[in-house]
Structure formats: C-alpha cells, structure tokens
Amino acid sequence: MQYHDYYKDLLAERWDHDHHPHSRRQRTLMINTSFQTKFLLQLGVVTFFATAVIYGLQSLLGWNLYASAFVGTVVFTYGGIFISAKIAGPVLKMQRHLSHLSKGETDPIHFRQGDYFSEVICEYNSLLENLERPSKLAPGEHPKLTLVKSDTKAA
C-alpha cells in the first residue's frame, strides 16, 4: 500500500466518523471486569445502606426527609471514601515506586489485604526481578531490537 492511499483512507475514515455521529465505534465499557464488578458491587452495597438509613430514620423515628437524607449522605460519603481509598492508595503507592525506580531504587511493592490492582503489583515485582538479574551482554553491548512493521488497518 502506498503512503498516499494510506493517508487518503485514514482521512476518509476520519471524515466519516466526524460527520456521521451515529456511526460511532463500539466502546467497551467493562475493561477490567474483575475490578469493575467488585467496585460496582461495593458501590451498590453502600448505596443500599445509605438508602436504608434514610428510609429507616424517616419511617421508624419519624425524622423528616432532610435529616434522614443528611445522615444517609454521611453514610454514603464514608462508604465512598473507604472504597476510593482502596483504589487511590495503590495508585499513589505505584506512582511513588515508579518515581523511585527512575532513580535506580528497586524495592518490591506490597499492598494491604483487600487493595485493588494486586495483579498490577505482581507484574511490577516480576519486572523488578528481571531488571535485577545480571545481564548476559558484554559491557558496552546493547540488546538488539527488531522493528516489526504491521500493514493491518484499524477496523
């Protein structure tokens, strides 16, 4: 395929996408199904309990809707903070470890029990093990890289 044809096809595809908004590409919503399923279940539990608190306080104690909604919001917020800490904590820890890795420090990462993204940490620690292995290359020798050209077009 010549470069001219490639760019012509690319521009035609872009034009078609921009001018026909209903012909959008299909988006995958469940990218990391185990993480998203666990997250949605926990969010559902927090939402259920916040709603139950609002309903219970209103019907059992005779509280008005605003007071019940306030207490339910506090419950929902606390649950949201708890869940988000299990997400934000590991991401922050990973960011710090990557910063240390760029400075040459190669300590493995360990997460708390129940934190999200434990599979990423296994891969990171495996990478560190491979980096720490002595290289079989002679001093000053660099690994040979092979570039692979793909002629496949995006559908």
mmCIF file with all atom_site columns, C-alpha atoms in Angstrom:
data_model
loop_
_atom_site.group_PDB
_atom_site.id
_atom_site.type_symbol
_atom_site.label_atom_id
_atom_site.label_alt_id
_atom_site.label_comp_id
_atom_site.label_asym_id
_atom_site.label_entity_id
_atom_site.label_seq_id
_atom_site.pdbx_PDB_ins_code
_atom_site.Cartn_x
_atom_site.Cartn_y
_atom_site.Cartn_z
_atom_site.occupancy
_atom_site.B_iso_or_equiv
_atom_site.pdbx_formal_charge
_atom_site.auth_seq_id
_atom_site.auth_comp_id
_atom_site.auth_asym_id
_atom_site.auth_atom_id
_atom_site.pdbx_PDB_model_num
ATOM 1   C CA . MET A 1 1   ? 0.000   0.000   0.000  1.00 0.00 ? 1   MET A CA 1
ATOM 2   C CA . GLN A 1 2   ? 1.389   3.386   -0.920 1.00 0.00 ? 2   GLN A CA 1
ATOM 3   C CA . TYR A 1 3   ? 1.566   6.168   1.637  1.00 0.00 ? 3   TYR A CA 1
ATOM 4   C CA . HIS A 1 4   ? -0.803  8.336   -0.394 1.00 0.00 ? 4   HIS A CA 1
ATOM 5   C CA . ASP A 1 5   ? -3.503  5.651   -0.305 1.00 0.00 ? 5   ASP A CA 1
ATOM 6   C CA . TYR A 1 6   ? -2.951  5.084   3.398  1.00 0.00 ? 6   TYR A CA 1
ATOM 7   C CA . TYR A 1 7   ? -3.478  8.748   4.280  1.00 0.00 ? 7   TYR A CA 1
ATOM 8   C CA . LYS A 1 8   ? -6.397  9.026   1.872  1.00 0.00 ? 8   LYS A CA 1
ATOM 9   C CA . ASP A 1 9   ? -8.114  6.081   3.617  1.00 0.00 ? 9   ASP A CA 1
ATOM 10  C CA . LEU A 1 10  ? -7.266  7.489   7.022  1.00 0.00 ? 10  LEU A CA 1
ATOM 11  C CA . LEU A 1 11  ? -8.749  10.893  6.183  1.00 0.00 ? 11  LEU A CA 1
ATOM 12  C CA . ALA A 1 12  ? -11.854 9.297   4.655  1.00 0.00 ? 12  ALA A CA 1
ATOM 13  C CA . GLU A 1 13  ? -12.377 7.228   7.806  1.00 0.00 ? 13  GLU A CA 1
ATOM 14  C CA . ARG A 1 14  ? -11.926 10.311  9.998  1.00 0.00 ? 14  ARG A CA 1
ATOM 15  C CA . TRP A 1 15  ? -14.335 12.334  7.817  1.00 0.00 ? 15  TRP A CA 1
ATOM 16  C CA . ASP A 1 16  ? -16.956 9.588   8.007  1.00 0.00 ? 16  ASP A CA 1
ATOM 17  C CA . HIS A 1 17  ? -16.643 9.393   11.797 1.00 0.00 ? 17  HIS A CA 1
ATOM 18  C CA . ASP A 1 18  ? -16.821 13.177  12.292 1.00 0.00 ? 18  ASP A CA 1
ATOM 19  C CA . HIS A 1 19  ? -19.792 13.736  10.006 1.00 0.00 ? 19  HIS A CA 1
ATOM 20  C CA . HIS A 1 20  ? -21.853 10.707  10.985 1.00 0.00 ? 20  HIS A CA 1
ATOM 21  C CA . PRO A 1 21  ? -22.047 10.873  14.779 1.00 0.00 ? 21  PRO A CA 1
ATOM 22  C CA . HIS A 1 22  ? -24.483 7.956   14.985 1.00 0.00 ? 22  HIS A CA 1
ATOM 23  C CA . SER A 1 23  ? -21.935 5.592   13.449 1.00 0.00 ? 23  SER A CA 1
ATOM 24  C CA . ARG A 1 24  ? -19.660 5.669   16.488 1.00 0.00 ? 24  ARG A CA 1
ATOM 25  C CA . ARG A 1 25  ? -17.256 2.879   17.122 1.00 0.00 ? 25  ARG A CA 1
ATOM 26  C CA . GLN A 1 26  ? -18.406 0.404   19.713 1.00 0.00 ? 26  GLN A CA 1
ATOM 27  C CA . ARG A 1 27  ? -16.945 1.168   23.121 1.00 0.00 ? 27  ARG A CA 1
ATOM 28  C CA . THR A 1 28  ? -16.043 -1.494  25.615 1.00 0.00 ? 28  THR A CA 1
ATOM 29  C CA . LEU A 1 29  ? -17.393 -0.447  28.987 1.00 0.00 ? 29  LEU A CA 1
ATOM 30  C CA . MET A 1 30  ? -16.135 -3.387  31.031 1.00 0.00 ? 30  MET A CA 1
ATOM 31  C CA . ILE A 1 31  ? -12.384 -3.036  30.560 1.00 0.00 ? 31  ILE A CA 1
ATOM 32  C CA . ASN A 1 32  ? -11.185 -4.715  33.746 1.00 0.00 ? 32  ASN A CA 1
ATOM 33  C CA . THR A 1 33  ? -14.180 -6.870  34.613 1.00 0.00 ? 33  THR A CA 1
ATOM 34  C CA . SER A 1 34  ? -12.957 -8.182  37.974 1.00 0.00 ? 34  SER A CA 1
ATOM 35  C CA . PHE A 1 35  ? -12.112 -4.693  39.248 1.00 0.00 ? 35  PHE A CA 1
ATOM 36  C CA . GLN A 1 36  ? -15.241 -3.059  37.859 1.00 0.00 ? 36  GLN A CA 1
ATOM 37  C CA . THR A 1 37  ? -17.536 -5.815  39.113 1.00 0.00 ? 37  THR A CA 1
ATOM 38  C CA . LYS A 1 38  ? -16.091 -5.673  42.624 1.00 0.00 ? 38  LYS A CA 1
ATOM 39  C CA . PHE A 1 39  ? -16.229 -1.866  42.611 1.00 0.00 ? 39  PHE A CA 1
ATOM 40  C CA . LEU A 1 40  ? -19.836 -1.754  41.404 1.00 0.00 ? 40  LEU A CA 1
ATOM 41  C CA . LEU A 1 41  ? -20.907 -4.345  43.976 1.00 0.00 ? 41  LEU A CA 1
ATOM 42  C CA . GLN A 1 42  ? -19.324 -2.344  46.787 1.00 0.00 ? 42  GLN A CA 1
ATOM 43  C CA . LEU A 1 43  ? -20.852 0.864   45.479 1.00 0.00 ? 43  LEU A CA 1
ATOM 44  C CA . GLY A 1 44  ? -24.219 -0.881  45.312 1.00 0.00 ? 44  GLY A CA 1
ATOM 45  C CA . VAL A 1 45  ? -23.903 -2.069  48.924 1.00 0.00 ? 45  VAL A CA 1
ATOM 46  C CA . VAL A 1 46  ? -23.013 1.444   50.104 1.00 0.00 ? 46  VAL A CA 1
ATOM 47  C CA . THR A 1 47  ? -25.926 2.900   48.128 1.00 0.00 ? 47  THR A CA 1
ATOM 48  C CA . PHE A 1 48  ? -28.299 0.285   49.537 1.00 0.00 ? 48  PHE A CA 1
ATOM 49  C CA . PHE A 1 49  ? -27.274 1.001   53.130 1.00 0.00 ? 49  PHE A CA 1
ATOM 50  C CA . ALA A 1 50  ? -27.424 4.764   52.639 1.00 0.00 ? 50  ALA A CA 1
ATOM 51  C CA . THR A 1 51  ? -30.938 4.406   51.218 1.00 0.00 ? 51  THR A CA 1
ATOM 52  C CA . ALA A 1 52  ? -31.916 2.038   54.037 1.00 0.00 ? 52  ALA A CA 1
ATOM 53  C CA . VAL A 1 53  ? -30.646 4.545   56.604 1.00 0.00 ? 53  VAL A CA 1
ATOM 54  C CA . ILE A 1 54  ? -32.674 7.332   55.004 1.00 0.00 ? 54  ILE A CA 1
ATOM 55  C CA . TYR A 1 55  ? -35.811 5.196   54.867 1.00 0.00 ? 55  TYR A CA 1
ATOM 56  C CA . GLY A 1 56  ? -35.328 3.724   58.342 1.00 0.00 ? 56  GLY A CA 1
ATOM 57  C CA . LEU A 1 57  ? -34.733 7.038   60.059 1.00 0.00 ? 57  LEU A CA 1
ATOM 58  C CA . GLN A 1 58  ? -37.681 8.578   58.299 1.00 0.00 ? 58  GLN A CA 1
ATOM 59  C CA . SER A 1 59  ? -40.191 5.807   58.976 1.00 0.00 ? 59  SER A CA 1
ATOM 60  C CA . LEU A 1 60  ? -39.051 4.382   62.337 1.00 0.00 ? 60  LEU A CA 1
ATOM 61  C CA . LEU A 1 61  ? -38.041 7.532   64.152 1.00 0.00 ? 61  LEU A CA 1
ATOM 62  C CA . GLY A 1 62  ? -40.323 9.942   62.374 1.00 0.00 ? 62  GLY A CA 1
ATOM 63  C CA . TRP A 1 63  ? -37.416 12.077  61.180 1.00 0.00 ? 63  TRP A CA 1
ATOM 64  C CA . ASN A 1 64  ? -38.165 14.426  58.359 1.00 0.00 ? 64  ASN A CA 1
ATOM 65  C CA . LEU A 1 65  ? -36.773 13.755  54.904 1.00 0.00 ? 65  LEU A CA 1
ATOM 66  C CA . TYR A 1 66  ? -33.973 16.338  55.142 1.00 0.00 ? 66  TYR A CA 1
ATOM 67  C CA . ALA A 1 67  ? -32.498 14.964  58.366 1.00 0.00 ? 67  ALA A CA 1
ATOM 68  C CA . SER A 1 68  ? -32.718 11.411  57.036 1.00 0.00 ? 68  SER A CA 1
ATOM 69  C CA . ALA A 1 69  ? -31.132 12.428  53.736 1.00 0.00 ? 69  ALA A CA 1
ATOM 70  C CA . PHE A 1 70  ? -28.304 14.170  55.607 1.00 0.00 ? 70  PHE A CA 1
ATOM 71  C CA . VAL A 1 71  ? -27.489 11.060  57.650 1.00 0.00 ? 71  VAL A CA 1
ATOM 72  C CA . GLY A 1 72  ? -27.772 8.905   54.509 1.00 0.00 ? 72  GLY A CA 1
ATOM 73  C CA . THR A 1 73  ? -25.383 11.242  52.712 1.00 0.00 ? 73  THR A CA 1
ATOM 74  C CA . VAL A 1 74  ? -22.882 10.923  55.566 1.00 0.00 ? 74  VAL A CA 1
ATOM 75  C CA . VAL A 1 75  ? -23.113 7.111   55.337 1.00 0.00 ? 75  VAL A CA 1
ATOM 76  C CA . PHE A 1 76  ? -22.731 7.213   51.549 1.00 0.00 ? 76  PHE A CA 1
ATOM 77  C CA . THR A 1 77  ? -19.771 9.614   51.762 1.00 0.00 ? 77  THR A CA 1
ATOM 78  C CA . TYR A 1 78  ? -17.997 7.493   54.381 1.00 0.00 ? 78  TYR A CA 1
ATOM 79  C CA . GLY A 1 79  ? -18.510 4.367   52.278 1.00 0.00 ? 79  GLY A CA 1
ATOM 80  C CA . GLY A 1 80  ? -17.284 6.183   49.177 1.00 0.00 ? 80  GLY A CA 1
ATOM 81  C CA . ILE A 1 81  ? -14.154 7.359   50.967 1.00 0.00 ? 81  ILE A CA 1
ATOM 82  C CA . PHE A 1 82  ? -13.498 3.819   52.206 1.00 0.00 ? 82  PHE A CA 1
ATOM 83  C CA . ILE A 1 83  ? -13.882 2.338   48.717 1.00 0.00 ? 83  ILE A CA 1
ATOM 84  C CA . SER A 1 84  ? -11.887 5.082   46.992 1.00 0.00 ? 84  SER A CA 1
ATOM 85  C CA . ALA A 1 85  ? -9.016  4.652   49.474 1.00 0.00 ? 85  ALA A CA 1
ATOM 86  C CA . LYS A 1 86  ? -8.666  1.065   48.280 1.00 0.00 ? 86  LYS A CA 1
ATOM 87  C CA . ILE A 1 87  ? -8.242  2.458   44.759 1.00 0.00 ? 87  ILE A CA 1
ATOM 88  C CA . ALA A 1 88  ? -6.317  5.701   45.285 1.00 0.00 ? 88  ALA A CA 1
ATOM 89  C CA . GLY A 1 89  ? -3.889  4.220   47.831 1.00 0.00 ? 89  GLY A CA 1
ATOM 90  C CA . PRO A 1 90  ? -2.471  1.569   45.492 1.00 0.00 ? 90  PRO A CA 1
ATOM 91  C CA . VAL A 1 91  ? -2.290  4.012   42.580 1.00 0.00 ? 91  VAL A CA 1
ATOM 92  C CA . LEU A 1 92  ? -0.369  6.537   44.710 1.00 0.00 ? 92  LEU A CA 1
ATOM 93  C CA . LYS A 1 93  ? 1.943   3.815   46.016 1.00 0.00 ? 93  LYS A CA 1
ATOM 94  C CA . MET A 1 94  ? 2.608   2.626   42.465 1.00 0.00 ? 94  MET A CA 1
ATOM 95  C CA . GLN A 1 95  ? 3.341   6.204   41.359 1.00 0.00 ? 95  GLN A CA 1
ATOM 96  C CA . ARG A 1 96  ? 5.863   6.626   44.185 1.00 0.00 ? 96  ARG A CA 1
ATOM 97  C CA . HIS A 1 97  ? 7.542   3.316   43.398 1.00 0.00 ? 97  HIS A CA 1
ATOM 98  C CA . LEU A 1 98  ? 7.850   4.255   39.715 1.00 0.00 ? 98  LEU A CA 1
ATOM 99  C CA . SER A 1 99  ? 9.466   7.523   40.774 1.00 0.00 ? 99  SER A CA 1
ATOM 100 C CA . HIS A 1 100 ? 11.924  5.593   42.960 1.00 0.00 ? 100 HIS A CA 1
ATOM 101 C CA . LEU A 1 101 ? 12.564  3.144   40.114 1.00 0.00 ? 101 LEU A CA 1
ATOM 102 C CA . SER A 1 102 ? 13.545  6.019   37.816 1.00 0.00 ? 102 SER A CA 1
ATOM 103 C CA . LYS A 1 103 ? 16.184  6.923   40.430 1.00 0.00 ? 103 LYS A CA 1
ATOM 104 C CA . GLY A 1 104 ? 17.550  3.375   40.463 1.00 0.00 ? 104 GLY A CA 1
ATOM 105 C CA . GLU A 1 105 ? 15.841  2.117   43.617 1.00 0.00 ? 105 GLU A CA 1
ATOM 106 C CA . THR A 1 106 ? 14.312  -1.298  43.029 1.00 0.00 ? 106 THR A CA 1
ATOM 107 C CA . ASP A 1 107 ? 12.290  -2.278  46.069 1.00 0.00 ? 107 ASP A CA 1
ATOM 108 C CA . PRO A 1 108 ? 9.266   -4.526  45.522 1.00 0.00 ? 108 PRO A CA 1
ATOM 109 C CA . ILE A 1 109 ? 5.785   -3.227  46.293 1.00 0.00 ? 109 ILE A CA 1
ATOM 110 C CA . HIS A 1 110 ? 3.493   -4.792  48.859 1.00 0.00 ? 110 HIS A CA 1
ATOM 111 C CA . PHE A 1 111 ? -0.161  -3.805  49.178 1.00 0.00 ? 111 PHE A CA 1
ATOM 112 C CA . ARG A 1 112 ? -2.585  -4.143  52.050 1.00 0.00 ? 112 ARG A CA 1
ATOM 113 C CA . GLN A 1 113 ? -5.020  -7.027  52.092 1.00 0.00 ? 113 GLN A CA 1
ATOM 114 C CA . GLY A 1 114 ? -8.094  -6.135  50.023 1.00 0.00 ? 114 GLY A CA 1
ATOM 115 C CA . ASP A 1 115 ? -6.485  -3.350  47.978 1.00 0.00 ? 115 ASP A CA 1
ATOM 116 C CA . TYR A 1 116 ? -7.317  -3.165  44.300 1.00 0.00 ? 116 TYR A CA 1
ATOM 117 C CA . PHE A 1 117 ? -4.847  -3.765  41.456 1.00 0.00 ? 117 PHE A CA 1
ATOM 118 C CA . SER A 1 118 ? -2.906  -6.594  43.115 1.00 0.00 ? 118 SER A CA 1
ATOM 119 C CA . GLU A 1 119 ? -2.381  -8.133  39.655 1.00 0.00 ? 119 GLU A CA 1
ATOM 120 C CA . VAL A 1 120 ? -0.521  -4.989  38.550 1.00 0.00 ? 120 VAL A CA 1
ATOM 121 C CA . ILE A 1 121 ? 1.769   -5.295  41.565 1.00 0.00 ? 121 ILE A CA 1
ATOM 122 C CA . CYS A 1 122 ? 2.598   -8.902  40.684 1.00 0.00 ? 122 CYS A CA 1
ATOM 123 C CA . GLU A 1 123 ? 3.632   -7.733  37.204 1.00 0.00 ? 123 GLU A CA 1
ATOM 124 C CA . TYR A 1 124 ? 5.632   -4.811  38.633 1.00 0.00 ? 124 TYR A CA 1
ATOM 125 C CA . ASN A 1 125 ? 7.506   -7.050  41.083 1.00 0.00 ? 125 ASN A CA 1
ATOM 126 C CA . SER A 1 126 ? 8.191   -9.520  38.261 1.00 0.00 ? 126 SER A CA 1
ATOM 127 C CA . LEU A 1 127 ? 9.626   -6.655  36.200 1.00 0.00 ? 127 LEU A CA 1
ATOM 128 C CA . LEU A 1 128 ? 11.890  -5.708  39.095 1.00 0.00 ? 128 LEU A CA 1
ATOM 129 C CA . GLU A 1 129 ? 13.169  -9.284  39.365 1.00 0.00 ? 129 GLU A CA 1
ATOM 130 C CA . ASN A 1 130 ? 14.028  -9.260  35.664 1.00 0.00 ? 130 ASN A CA 1
ATOM 131 C CA . LEU A 1 131 ? 15.786  -5.894  35.959 1.00 0.00 ? 131 LEU A CA 1
ATOM 132 C CA . GLU A 1 132 ? 17.882  -7.127  38.871 1.00 0.00 ? 132 GLU A CA 1
ATOM 133 C CA . ARG A 1 133 ? 19.117  -10.238 37.022 1.00 0.00 ? 133 ARG A CA 1
ATOM 134 C CA . PRO A 1 134 ? 22.635  -9.850  35.700 1.00 0.00 ? 134 PRO A CA 1
ATOM 135 C CA . SER A 1 135 ? 22.670  -9.143  32.004 1.00 0.00 ? 135 SER A CA 1
ATOM 136 C CA . LYS A 1 136 ? 24.311  -11.640 29.644 1.00 0.00 ? 136 LYS A CA 1
ATOM 137 C CA . LEU A 1 137 ? 25.546  -8.803  27.439 1.00 0.00 ? 137 LEU A CA 1
ATOM 138 C CA . ALA A 1 138 ? 29.176  -7.750  27.370 1.00 0.00 ? 138 ALA A CA 1
ATOM 139 C CA . PRO A 1 139 ? 29.954  -4.343  28.897 1.00 0.00 ? 139 PRO A CA 1
ATOM 140 C CA . GLY A 1 140 ? 29.016  -1.625  26.427 1.00 0.00 ? 140 GLY A CA 1
ATOM 141 C CA . GLU A 1 141 ? 26.928  -4.016  24.310 1.00 0.00 ? 141 GLU A CA 1
ATOM 142 C CA . HIS A 1 142 ? 23.273  -3.134  23.780 1.00 0.00 ? 142 HIS A CA 1
ATOM 143 C CA . PRO A 1 143 ? 20.410  -5.539  23.154 1.00 0.00 ? 143 PRO A CA 1
ATOM 144 C CA . LYS A 1 144 ? 19.346  -5.866  19.529 1.00 0.00 ? 144 LYS A CA 1
ATOM 145 C CA . LEU A 1 145 ? 15.865  -4.578  18.849 1.00 0.00 ? 145 LEU A CA 1
ATOM 146 C CA . THR A 1 146 ? 13.842  -5.670  15.862 1.00 0.00 ? 146 THR A CA 1
ATOM 147 C CA . LEU A 1 147 ? 11.244  -3.342  14.431 1.00 0.00 ? 147 LEU A CA 1
ATOM 148 C CA . VAL A 1 148 ? 8.145   -5.020  13.080 1.00 0.00 ? 148 VAL A CA 1
ATOM 149 C CA . LYS A 1 149 ? 6.017   -3.169  10.554 1.00 0.00 ? 149 LYS A CA 1
ATOM 150 C CA . SER A 1 150 ? 2.346   -4.011  10.532 1.00 0.00 ? 150 SER A CA 1
ATOM 151 C CA . ASP A 1 151 ? 0.183   -3.474  7.463  1.00 0.00 ? 151 ASP A CA 1
ATOM 152 C CA . THR A 1 152 ? -3.092  -4.029  9.295  1.00 0.00 ? 152 THR A CA 1
ATOM 153 C CA . LYS A 1 153 ? -5.644  -1.250  9.241  1.00 0.00 ? 153 LYS A CA 1
ATOM 154 C CA . ALA A 1 154 ? -7.860  -0.373  12.200 1.00 0.00 ? 154 ALA A CA 1
ATOM 155 C CA . ALA A 1 155 ? -11.401 -1.547  11.607 1.00 0.00 ? 155 ALA A CA 1
#
